[in-house]
XYZ file of C-alpha atoms in Angstrom:
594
model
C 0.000 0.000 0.000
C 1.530 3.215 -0.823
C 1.651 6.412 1.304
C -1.118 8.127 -0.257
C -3.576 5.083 -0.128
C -2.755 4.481 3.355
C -3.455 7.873 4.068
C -7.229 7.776 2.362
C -7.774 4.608 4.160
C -6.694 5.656 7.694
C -8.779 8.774 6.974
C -12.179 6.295 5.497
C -11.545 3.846 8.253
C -10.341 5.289 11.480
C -12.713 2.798 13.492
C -14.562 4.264 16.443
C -16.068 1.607 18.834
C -17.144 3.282 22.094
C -17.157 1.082 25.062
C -18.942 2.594 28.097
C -17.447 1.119 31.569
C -17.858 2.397 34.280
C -14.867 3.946 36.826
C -15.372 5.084 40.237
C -12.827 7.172 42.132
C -12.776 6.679 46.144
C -10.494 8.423 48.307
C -8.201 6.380 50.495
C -4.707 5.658 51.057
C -2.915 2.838 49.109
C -1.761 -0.834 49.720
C -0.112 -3.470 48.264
C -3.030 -5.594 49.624
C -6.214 -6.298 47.957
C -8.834 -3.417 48.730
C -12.821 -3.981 49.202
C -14.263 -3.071 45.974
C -17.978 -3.359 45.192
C -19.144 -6.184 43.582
C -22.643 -7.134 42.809
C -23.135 -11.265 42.205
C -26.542 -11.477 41.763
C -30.044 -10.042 41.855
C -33.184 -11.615 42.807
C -35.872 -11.362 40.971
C -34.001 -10.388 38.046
C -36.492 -8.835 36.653
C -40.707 -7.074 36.502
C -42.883 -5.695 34.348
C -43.847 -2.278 33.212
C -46.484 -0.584 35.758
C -44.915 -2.477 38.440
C -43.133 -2.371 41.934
C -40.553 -5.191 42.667
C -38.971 -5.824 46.023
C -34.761 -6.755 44.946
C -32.810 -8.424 46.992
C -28.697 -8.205 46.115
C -25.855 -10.434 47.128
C -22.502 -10.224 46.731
C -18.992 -8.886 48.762
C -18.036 -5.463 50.111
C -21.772 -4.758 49.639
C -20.875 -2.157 52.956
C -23.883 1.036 52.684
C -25.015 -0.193 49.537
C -27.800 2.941 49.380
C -28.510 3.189 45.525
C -29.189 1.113 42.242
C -28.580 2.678 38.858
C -30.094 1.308 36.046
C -29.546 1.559 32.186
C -32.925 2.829 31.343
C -34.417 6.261 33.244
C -37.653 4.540 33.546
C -36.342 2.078 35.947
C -35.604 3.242 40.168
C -35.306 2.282 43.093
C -35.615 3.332 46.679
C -34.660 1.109 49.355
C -36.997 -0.737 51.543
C -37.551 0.272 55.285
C -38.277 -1.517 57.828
C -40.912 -0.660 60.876
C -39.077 1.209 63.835
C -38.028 -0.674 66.999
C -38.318 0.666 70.236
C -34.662 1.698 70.060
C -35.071 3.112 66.535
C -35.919 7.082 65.977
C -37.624 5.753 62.865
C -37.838 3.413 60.220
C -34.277 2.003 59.347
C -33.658 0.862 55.892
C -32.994 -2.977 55.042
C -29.757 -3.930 53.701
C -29.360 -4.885 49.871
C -33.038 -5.209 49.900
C -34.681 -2.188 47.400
C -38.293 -1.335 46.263
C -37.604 -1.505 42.249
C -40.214 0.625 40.294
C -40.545 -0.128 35.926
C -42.477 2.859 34.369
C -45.624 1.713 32.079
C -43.311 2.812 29.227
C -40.356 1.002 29.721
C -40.103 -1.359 26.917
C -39.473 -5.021 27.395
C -35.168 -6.183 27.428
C -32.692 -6.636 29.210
C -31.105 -3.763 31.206
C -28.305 -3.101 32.786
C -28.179 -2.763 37.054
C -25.324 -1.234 39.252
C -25.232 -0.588 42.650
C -23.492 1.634 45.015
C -22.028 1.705 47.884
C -19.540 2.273 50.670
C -16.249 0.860 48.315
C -17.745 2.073 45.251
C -20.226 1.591 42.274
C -20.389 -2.087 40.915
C -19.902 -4.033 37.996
C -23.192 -4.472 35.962
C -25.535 -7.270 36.348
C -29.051 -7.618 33.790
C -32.501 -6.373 35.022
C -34.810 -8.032 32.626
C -38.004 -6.485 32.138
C -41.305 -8.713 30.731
C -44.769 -7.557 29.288
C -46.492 -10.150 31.134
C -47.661 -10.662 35.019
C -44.778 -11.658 36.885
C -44.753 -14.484 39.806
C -41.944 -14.529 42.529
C -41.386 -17.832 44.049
C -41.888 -18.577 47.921
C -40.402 -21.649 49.733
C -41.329 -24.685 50.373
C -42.600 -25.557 46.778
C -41.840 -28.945 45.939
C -39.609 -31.972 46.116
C -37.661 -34.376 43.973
C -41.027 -36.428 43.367
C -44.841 -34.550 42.055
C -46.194 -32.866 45.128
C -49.199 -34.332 46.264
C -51.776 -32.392 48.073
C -51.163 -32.184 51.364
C -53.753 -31.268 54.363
C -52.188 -28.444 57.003
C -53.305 -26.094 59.642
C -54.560 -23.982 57.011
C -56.324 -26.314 54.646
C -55.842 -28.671 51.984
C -52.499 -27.596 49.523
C -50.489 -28.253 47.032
C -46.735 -27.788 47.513
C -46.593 -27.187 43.328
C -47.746 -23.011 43.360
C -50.075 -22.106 41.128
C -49.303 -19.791 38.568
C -52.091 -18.120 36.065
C -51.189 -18.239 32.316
C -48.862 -16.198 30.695
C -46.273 -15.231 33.467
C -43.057 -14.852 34.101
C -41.588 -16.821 37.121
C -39.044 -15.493 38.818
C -37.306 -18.622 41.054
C -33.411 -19.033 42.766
C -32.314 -22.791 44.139
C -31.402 -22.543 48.021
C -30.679 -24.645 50.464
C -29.438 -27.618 49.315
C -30.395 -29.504 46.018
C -33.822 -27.217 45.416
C -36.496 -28.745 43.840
C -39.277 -26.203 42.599
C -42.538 -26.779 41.299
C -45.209 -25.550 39.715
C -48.721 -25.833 38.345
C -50.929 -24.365 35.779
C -54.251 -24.753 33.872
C -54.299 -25.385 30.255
C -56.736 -26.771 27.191
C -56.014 -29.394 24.848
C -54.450 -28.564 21.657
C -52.671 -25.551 23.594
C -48.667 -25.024 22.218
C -47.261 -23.935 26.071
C -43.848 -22.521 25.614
C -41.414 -22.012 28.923
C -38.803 -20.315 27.955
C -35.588 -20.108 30.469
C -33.866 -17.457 31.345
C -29.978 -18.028 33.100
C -27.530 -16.916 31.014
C -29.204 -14.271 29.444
C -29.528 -13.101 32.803
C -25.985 -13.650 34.442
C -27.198 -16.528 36.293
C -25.377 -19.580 37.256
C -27.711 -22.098 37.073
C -27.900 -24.248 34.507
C -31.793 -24.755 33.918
C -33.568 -27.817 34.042
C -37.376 -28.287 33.586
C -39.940 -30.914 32.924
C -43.548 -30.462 32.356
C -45.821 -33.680 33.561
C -49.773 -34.302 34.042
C -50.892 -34.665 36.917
C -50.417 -38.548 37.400
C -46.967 -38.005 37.059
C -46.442 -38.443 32.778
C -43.866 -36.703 31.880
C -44.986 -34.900 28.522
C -41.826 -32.724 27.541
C -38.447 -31.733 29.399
C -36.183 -28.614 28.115
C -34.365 -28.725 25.407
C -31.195 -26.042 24.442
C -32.665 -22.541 22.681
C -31.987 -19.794 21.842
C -28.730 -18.365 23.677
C -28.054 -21.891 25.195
C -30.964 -21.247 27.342
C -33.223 -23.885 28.187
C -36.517 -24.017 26.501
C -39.922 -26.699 26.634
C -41.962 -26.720 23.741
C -45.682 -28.763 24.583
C -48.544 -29.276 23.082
C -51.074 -30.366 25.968
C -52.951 -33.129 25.605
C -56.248 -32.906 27.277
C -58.055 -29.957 29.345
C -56.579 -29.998 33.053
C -53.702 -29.205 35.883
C -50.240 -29.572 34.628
C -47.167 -29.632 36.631
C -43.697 -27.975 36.144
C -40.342 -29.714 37.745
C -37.198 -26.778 37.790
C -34.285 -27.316 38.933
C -30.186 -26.955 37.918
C -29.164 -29.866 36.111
C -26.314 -30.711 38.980
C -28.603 -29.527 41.381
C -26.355 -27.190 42.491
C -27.939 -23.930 44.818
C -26.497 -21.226 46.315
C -26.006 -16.888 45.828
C -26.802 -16.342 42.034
C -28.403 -19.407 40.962
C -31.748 -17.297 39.965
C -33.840 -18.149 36.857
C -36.855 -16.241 34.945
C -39.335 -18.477 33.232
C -42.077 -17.829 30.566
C -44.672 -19.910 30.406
C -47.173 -18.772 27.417
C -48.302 -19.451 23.966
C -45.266 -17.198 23.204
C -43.914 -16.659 19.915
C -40.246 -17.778 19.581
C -37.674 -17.461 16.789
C -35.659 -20.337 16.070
C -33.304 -18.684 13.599
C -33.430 -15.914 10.945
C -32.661 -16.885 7.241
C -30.206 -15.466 6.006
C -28.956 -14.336 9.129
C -26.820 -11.175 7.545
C -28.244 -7.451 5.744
C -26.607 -5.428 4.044
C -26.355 -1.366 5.759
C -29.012 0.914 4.669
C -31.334 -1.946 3.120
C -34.734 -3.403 3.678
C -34.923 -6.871 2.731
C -36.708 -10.078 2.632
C -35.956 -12.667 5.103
C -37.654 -15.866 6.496
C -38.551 -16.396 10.521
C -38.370 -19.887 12.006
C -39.590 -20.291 15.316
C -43.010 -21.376 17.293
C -46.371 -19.746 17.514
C -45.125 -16.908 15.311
C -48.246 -14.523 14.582
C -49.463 -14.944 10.768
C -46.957 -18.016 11.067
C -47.462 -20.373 8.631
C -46.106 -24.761 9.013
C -42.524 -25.089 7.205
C -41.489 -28.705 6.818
C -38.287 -28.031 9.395
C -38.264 -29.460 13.141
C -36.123 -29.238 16.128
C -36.011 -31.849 18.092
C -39.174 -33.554 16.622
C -41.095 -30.345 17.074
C -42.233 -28.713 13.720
C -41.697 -25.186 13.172
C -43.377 -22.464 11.633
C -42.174 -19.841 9.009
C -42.905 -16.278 8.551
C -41.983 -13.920 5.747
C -40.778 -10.320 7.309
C -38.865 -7.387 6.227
C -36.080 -6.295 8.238
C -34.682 -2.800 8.013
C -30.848 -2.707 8.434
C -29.614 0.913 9.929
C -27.802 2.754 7.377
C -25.807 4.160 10.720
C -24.641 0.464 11.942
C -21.355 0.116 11.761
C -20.162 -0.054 15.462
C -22.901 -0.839 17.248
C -24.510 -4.398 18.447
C -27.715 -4.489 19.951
C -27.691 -4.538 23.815
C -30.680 -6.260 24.403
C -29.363 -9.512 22.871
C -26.431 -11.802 24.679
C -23.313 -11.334 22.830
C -20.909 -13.977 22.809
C -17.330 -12.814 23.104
C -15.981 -14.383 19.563
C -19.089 -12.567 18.100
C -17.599 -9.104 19.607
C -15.588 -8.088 15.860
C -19.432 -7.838 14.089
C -22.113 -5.469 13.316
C -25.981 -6.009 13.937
C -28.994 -5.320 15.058
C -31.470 -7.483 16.872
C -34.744 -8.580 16.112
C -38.050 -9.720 17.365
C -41.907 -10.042 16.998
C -44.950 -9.538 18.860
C -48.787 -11.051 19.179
C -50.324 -8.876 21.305
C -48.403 -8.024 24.408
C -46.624 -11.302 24.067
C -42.951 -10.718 22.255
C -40.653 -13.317 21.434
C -36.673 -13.941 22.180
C -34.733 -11.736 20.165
C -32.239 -12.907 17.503
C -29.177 -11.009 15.738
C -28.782 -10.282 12.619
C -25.330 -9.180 11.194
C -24.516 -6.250 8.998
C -22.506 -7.485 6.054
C -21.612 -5.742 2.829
C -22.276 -8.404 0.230
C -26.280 -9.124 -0.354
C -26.256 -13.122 -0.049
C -27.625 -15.632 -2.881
C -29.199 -18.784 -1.612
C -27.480 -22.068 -1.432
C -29.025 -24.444 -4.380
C -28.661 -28.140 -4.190
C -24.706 -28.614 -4.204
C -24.114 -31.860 -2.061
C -22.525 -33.756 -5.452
C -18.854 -32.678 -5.411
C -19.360 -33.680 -9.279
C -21.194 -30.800 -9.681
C -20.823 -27.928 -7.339
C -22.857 -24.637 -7.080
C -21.264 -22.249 -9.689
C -20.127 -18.999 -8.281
C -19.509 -15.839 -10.037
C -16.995 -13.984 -7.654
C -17.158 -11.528 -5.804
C -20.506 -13.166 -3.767
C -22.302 -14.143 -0.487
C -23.818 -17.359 -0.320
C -26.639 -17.975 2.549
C -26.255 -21.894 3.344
C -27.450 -24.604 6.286
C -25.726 -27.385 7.590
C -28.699 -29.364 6.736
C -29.829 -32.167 7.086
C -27.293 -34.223 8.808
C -24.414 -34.784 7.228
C -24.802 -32.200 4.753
C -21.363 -31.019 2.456
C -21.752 -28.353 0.469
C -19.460 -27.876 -2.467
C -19.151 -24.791 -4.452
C -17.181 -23.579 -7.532
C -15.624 -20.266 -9.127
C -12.658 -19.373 -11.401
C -9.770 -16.924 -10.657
C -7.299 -15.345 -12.613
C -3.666 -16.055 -11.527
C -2.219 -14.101 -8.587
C -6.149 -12.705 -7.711
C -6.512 -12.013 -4.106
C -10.015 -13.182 -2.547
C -10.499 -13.369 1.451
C -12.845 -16.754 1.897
C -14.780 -16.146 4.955
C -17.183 -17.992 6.883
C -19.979 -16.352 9.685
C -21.702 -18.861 11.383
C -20.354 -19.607 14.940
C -19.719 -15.601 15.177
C -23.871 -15.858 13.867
C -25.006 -17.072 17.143
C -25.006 -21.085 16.086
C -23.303 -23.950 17.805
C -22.021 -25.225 14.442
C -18.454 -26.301 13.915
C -17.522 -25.294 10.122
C -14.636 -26.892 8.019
C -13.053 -25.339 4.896
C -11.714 -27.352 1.959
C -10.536 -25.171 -1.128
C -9.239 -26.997 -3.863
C -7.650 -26.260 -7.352
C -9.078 -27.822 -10.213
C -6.266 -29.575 -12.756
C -6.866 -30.602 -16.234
C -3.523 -32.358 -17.548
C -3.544 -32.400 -22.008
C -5.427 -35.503 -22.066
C -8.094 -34.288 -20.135
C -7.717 -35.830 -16.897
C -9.154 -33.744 -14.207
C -6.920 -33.763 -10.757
C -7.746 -32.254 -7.493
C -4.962 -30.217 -5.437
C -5.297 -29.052 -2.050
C -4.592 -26.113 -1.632
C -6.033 -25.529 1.872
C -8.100 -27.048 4.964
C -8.894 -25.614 8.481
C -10.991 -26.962 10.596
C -10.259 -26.629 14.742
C -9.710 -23.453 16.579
C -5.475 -22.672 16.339
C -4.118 -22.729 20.363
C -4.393 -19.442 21.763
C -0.489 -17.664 22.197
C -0.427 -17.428 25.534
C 2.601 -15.204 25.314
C 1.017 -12.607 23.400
C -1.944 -12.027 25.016
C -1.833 -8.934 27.013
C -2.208 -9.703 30.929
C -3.780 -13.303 29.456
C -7.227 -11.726 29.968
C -10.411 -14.836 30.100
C -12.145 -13.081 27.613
C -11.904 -15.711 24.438
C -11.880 -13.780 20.876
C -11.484 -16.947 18.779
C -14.450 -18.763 17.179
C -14.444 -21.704 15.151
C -15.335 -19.890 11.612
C -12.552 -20.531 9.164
C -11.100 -17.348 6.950
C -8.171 -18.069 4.167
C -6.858 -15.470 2.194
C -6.898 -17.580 -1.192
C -4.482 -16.299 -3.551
C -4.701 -17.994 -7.067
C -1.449 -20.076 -7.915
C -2.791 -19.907 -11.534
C -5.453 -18.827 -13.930
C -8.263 -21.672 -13.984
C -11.040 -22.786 -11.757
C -11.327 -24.011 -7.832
C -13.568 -25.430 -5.683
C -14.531 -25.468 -1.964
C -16.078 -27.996 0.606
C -18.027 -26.798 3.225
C -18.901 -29.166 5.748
C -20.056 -28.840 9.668
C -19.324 -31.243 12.713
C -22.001 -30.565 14.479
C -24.160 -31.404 12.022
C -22.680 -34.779 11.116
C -24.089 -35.873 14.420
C -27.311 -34.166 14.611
C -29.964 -32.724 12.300
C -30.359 -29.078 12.809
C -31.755 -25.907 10.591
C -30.551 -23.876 13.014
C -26.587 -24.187 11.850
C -27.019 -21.711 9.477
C -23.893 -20.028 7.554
C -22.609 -16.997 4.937
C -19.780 -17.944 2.494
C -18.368 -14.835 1.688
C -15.809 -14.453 -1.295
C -14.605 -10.592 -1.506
C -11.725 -8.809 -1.779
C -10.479 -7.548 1.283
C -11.954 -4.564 2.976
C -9.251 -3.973 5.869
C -11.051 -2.527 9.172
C -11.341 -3.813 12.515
C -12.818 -2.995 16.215
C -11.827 -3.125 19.769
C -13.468 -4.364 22.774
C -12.341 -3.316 26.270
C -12.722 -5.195 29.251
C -11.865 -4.269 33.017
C -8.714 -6.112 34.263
C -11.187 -8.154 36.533
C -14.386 -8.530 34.196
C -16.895 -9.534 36.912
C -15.899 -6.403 38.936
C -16.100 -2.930 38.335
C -13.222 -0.247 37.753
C -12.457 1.056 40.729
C -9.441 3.704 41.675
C -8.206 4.826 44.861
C -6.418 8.114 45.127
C -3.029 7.254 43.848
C -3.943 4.105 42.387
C -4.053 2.884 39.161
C -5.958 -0.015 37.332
C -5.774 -1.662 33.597
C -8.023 -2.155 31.150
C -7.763 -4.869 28.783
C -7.686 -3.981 24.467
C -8.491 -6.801 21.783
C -8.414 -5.903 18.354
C -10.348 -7.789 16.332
C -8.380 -7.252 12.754
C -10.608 -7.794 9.632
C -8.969 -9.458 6.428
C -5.750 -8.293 6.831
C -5.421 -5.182 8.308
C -2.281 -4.884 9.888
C -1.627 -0.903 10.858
C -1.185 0.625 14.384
C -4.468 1.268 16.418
C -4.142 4.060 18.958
C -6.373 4.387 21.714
C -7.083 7.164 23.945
C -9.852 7.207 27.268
C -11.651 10.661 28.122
C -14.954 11.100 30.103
C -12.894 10.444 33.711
C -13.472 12.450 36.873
C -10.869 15.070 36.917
C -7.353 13.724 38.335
C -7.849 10.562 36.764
C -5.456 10.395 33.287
C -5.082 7.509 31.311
C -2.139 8.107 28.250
C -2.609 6.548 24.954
C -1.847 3.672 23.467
C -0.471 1.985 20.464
C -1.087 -1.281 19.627
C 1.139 -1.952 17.273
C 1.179 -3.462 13.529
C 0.076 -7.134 13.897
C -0.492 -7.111 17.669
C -4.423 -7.834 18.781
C -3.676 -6.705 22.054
C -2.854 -3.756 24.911
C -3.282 -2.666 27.679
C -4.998 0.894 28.732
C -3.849 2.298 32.181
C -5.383 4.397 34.585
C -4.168 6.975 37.580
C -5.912 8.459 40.191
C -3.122 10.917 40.898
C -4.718 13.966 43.102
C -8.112 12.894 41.866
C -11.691 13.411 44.462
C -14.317 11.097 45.050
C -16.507 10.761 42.028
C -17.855 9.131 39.546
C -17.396 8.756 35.810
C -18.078 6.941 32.351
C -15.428 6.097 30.391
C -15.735 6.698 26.668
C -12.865 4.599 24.569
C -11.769 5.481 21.281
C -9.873 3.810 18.797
């Protein structure tokens, strides 16, 4: 690249991703040994709906005169709860890490972010999830290992199993050894009951188990993995009566921030999104796979031996996205580098899971039938192909021709999509000696996830950039034509529409973004007066790019500077420091620039 090119693409490219994190400044004298800093574990519930007051209850350490929450949206407070005066009280005294949380009729429904403050600080961030439907908070004791039978007590006739009125949102934590909860409901035959988990869309712990049964103890459906890896029971009841629900962690493990939220409705739910990518400033067409989907009408896919529906939508991608991902959706740390929006539907005041969808420059064609590797899809470069791993089994086997020495990045999105899949790569040069005898080469496979370099990561930080999506930059060793495999392990062991994928063949458009991350990710950033703390950098670098990326911090309290920093040509990584030289108590938000 010469000077003057470099200098137009610096000028077209000079990536801005801002990263909001939060830094609190406390006065106090320095020490070699670990200080108290603020940090919030869990929240229970972890959520409410609009028009609604929820008593929170927080736990975590140094959670010393924890007096205020701060949440993400300004429709969201809280004040915390009092209790009655004592005889040796002057008034009511205030309950610790127990708040009254009020959700405005406006607030929409997502996930939110929640902070609290206190003594040693503000916290790291934990999600506030709000619904659009009643919400029910568990109360203990509720069940067993076996279907509660009704049992007769000072009070009356009862059923450990609480009853719970269709649709609602149950908000439940395990405790006290290996908790069993359970619950019960009224539904009609022919009903399709959705509960939908929520744990690690939440920050939760638990890993969510759940089993729906009649009343004589059948068991009729147990959870299956969704959407974000969250559990999810898809029933169709069988006759008019009670039904029971079983929930519990799937190690039956308990204990501070093993909450869960269920749904239980006839909910719409998106399975996937095809094609899963848009290109910036377009409306498009695109096909929604799910359950109960309004206007849905029966597609001839299943998961798990449970047919799905398909609806035809348009989907608006922002002109302006570039930068952003939505903040409502879980983000997995290898999908970090992308673009995207989320999106969602609604019947009535019932709104589905949401589901990204990633910006991408290139307008996809469709996959055609191409499982012969005697005759492959023909390509006409450069293009976007929109492709499943399906059924099981399925290879995929394309073909285009190149000139000799033409550059082409081959890149494929569909772990960084949201999927479990497991893509593999073949490309291949096609040889045709003088008597016509047609030869494959190899010119290139990749398959697993290359072992991380310990040695250059920069304070070897948890957070995991890598995904299993292969990218080759193909050059052509001559003029002529090549071919490529496409194949999935996942799905050579199971059939699932869901593994979706984009073949991309372009030339390359260098760019990248950067992600920060407090030193200590589960905490917040907290500085002392004359202390300093690190922030993490990873650069996710886009086909090639290969230039210095300097970063600067502003938005601190005053006394707190942070100089900038250079991570240099062909380095992912660095490391952003911060001093609290002569700096006052306060609070900031840190904008980061790159």
């Amino acid at each position: 690249m010469n000077n003057e090119a470099a200098s137009s693409f610096t000028a077209r490219l000079f990536a801005v991703l801002l990263s909001p994190v939060v830094c609190c400044v406390v006065l106090g004298n320095s020490c070699l040994a670990q200080l108290p800093a603020t940090r919030l574990d869990s929240v229970f519930p972890a959520g409410g709906a609009p028009s609604s007051t929820v008593e929170v209850t927080l736990t975590g350490t140094n959670l010393d005169d924890v007096d205020q929450l701060h949440f993400s949206h300004p429709g969201i407070a809280a004040v915390r709860k009092m209790a009655e005066a004592t005889p040796f009280d002057e008034g009511p005294q205030p309950v610790d890490n127990v708040f009254m949380v009020t959700i405005a009729a406006d607030v929409p429904p997502g996930a939110y972010d929640l902070r609290c403050q206190g003594k040693y600080g503000r916290s790291n961030r934990r999600t506030f999830e709000v619904g659009a439907i009643p919400e029910f908070v568990e109360t203990e004791p509720n069940g067993g290992n076996d279907l509660p039978a009704w049992v007769v007590t000072d009070s009356g006739r009862t059923n450990l199993a609480q009853e719970v009125q269709l649709p609602v949102t149950i908000n439940g934590q395990t405790t006290n050894g290996p908790d069993v909860d359970w619950y019960r409901f009224a539904g009609k035959a022919g009903q399709r009951i959705l509960l939908e988990g929520f744990c690690r869309r939440i920050d939760s712990r638990m890993d969510l188990a759940m089993t729906v049964m009649t009343a004589s103890g059948q068991i009729l459906s147990e959870s299956r993995a969704g959407a974000a890896r969250d559990s999810i029971v898809d029933v169709t009841l069988p006759a008019d009566g009670e039904y029971f629900v079983k929930v519990h962690d799937a190690l039956f493990a308990q204990g501070p921030g093993y909450v869960y939220r269920i749904v239980i409705a006839q909910k719409p739910y998106i399975d996937f999104i095809f094609p899963a990518t848009g290109v910036p400033g377009t409306e498009s067409d695109y096909t929604v796979y799910g359950r109960n989907l309004p206007g849905g009408q029966p597609s001839p896919l299943q998961i798990d031996g449970r047919s799905l529906e398909q609806l035809n939508v348009r989907i608006a991608m922002p002109g302006d996205v570039r930068g952003r991902l939505p903040l409502s959706t879980l983000i997995n740390s290898h999908q970090a580098g992308l673009d995207g929006i989320d999106y969602r539907v609604t019947a009535g005041n019932l709104v589905s899971n949401s589901m990204l969808v990633v910006a991408s420059d290139m307008t996809a064609i469709r996959e055609t039938p191409n499982d012969d590797p005697s005759a492959p899809q023909q390509l006409t470069l450069p293009v976007a192909v929109a492709g499943q791993f399906f059924p099981q089994r399925d290879v995929d086997w394309y073909q285009f021709e190149a000139k000799k020495d033409d550059e082409w990045i081959i890149d494929i999105l569909s772990q960084r999509l949201g999927g479990t899949s497991d893509p593999a790569l073949l490309v291949q040069q096609i040889v045709t000696d003088d008597k016509g005898v047609t030869t494959y080469r190899d010119l290139t496979f990749l398959d697993d996830i290359q072992e991380r370099n310990i040695n250059n990561r920069a304070g070897r930080h948890e957070f995991d950039e890598r995904s299993g999506d292969p990218t080759y930059a193909f050059k052509a060793p001559a003029d002529g034509k090549y071919r490529l495999m496409l194949r999935d392990g996942i799905s050579a062991v199971r059939s699932d529409p869901r593994l979706v994928y984009q073949l991309e063949i372009r030339k390359a458009r260098p760019d990248f973004r950067l992600v920060a991350i407090p030193s200590e990710s589960y905490g917040s950033l907290l500085l002392r007066k004359g202390g300093r703390t690190t922030i993490h950098l990873v650069a996710f670098r886009n086909d090639g790019f290969l230039e210095e990326i300097r970063v600067a911090a502003t938005g601190m309290p005053e006394g707190v500077t942070a100089e900038e920093v250079v991570i240099g040509p062909g380095n992912d990584y660095g490391t952003l420091i911060l001093t609290a030289s002569d700096a006052a108590k306060g609070i900031g938000t840190l904008q980061i620039t790159a």
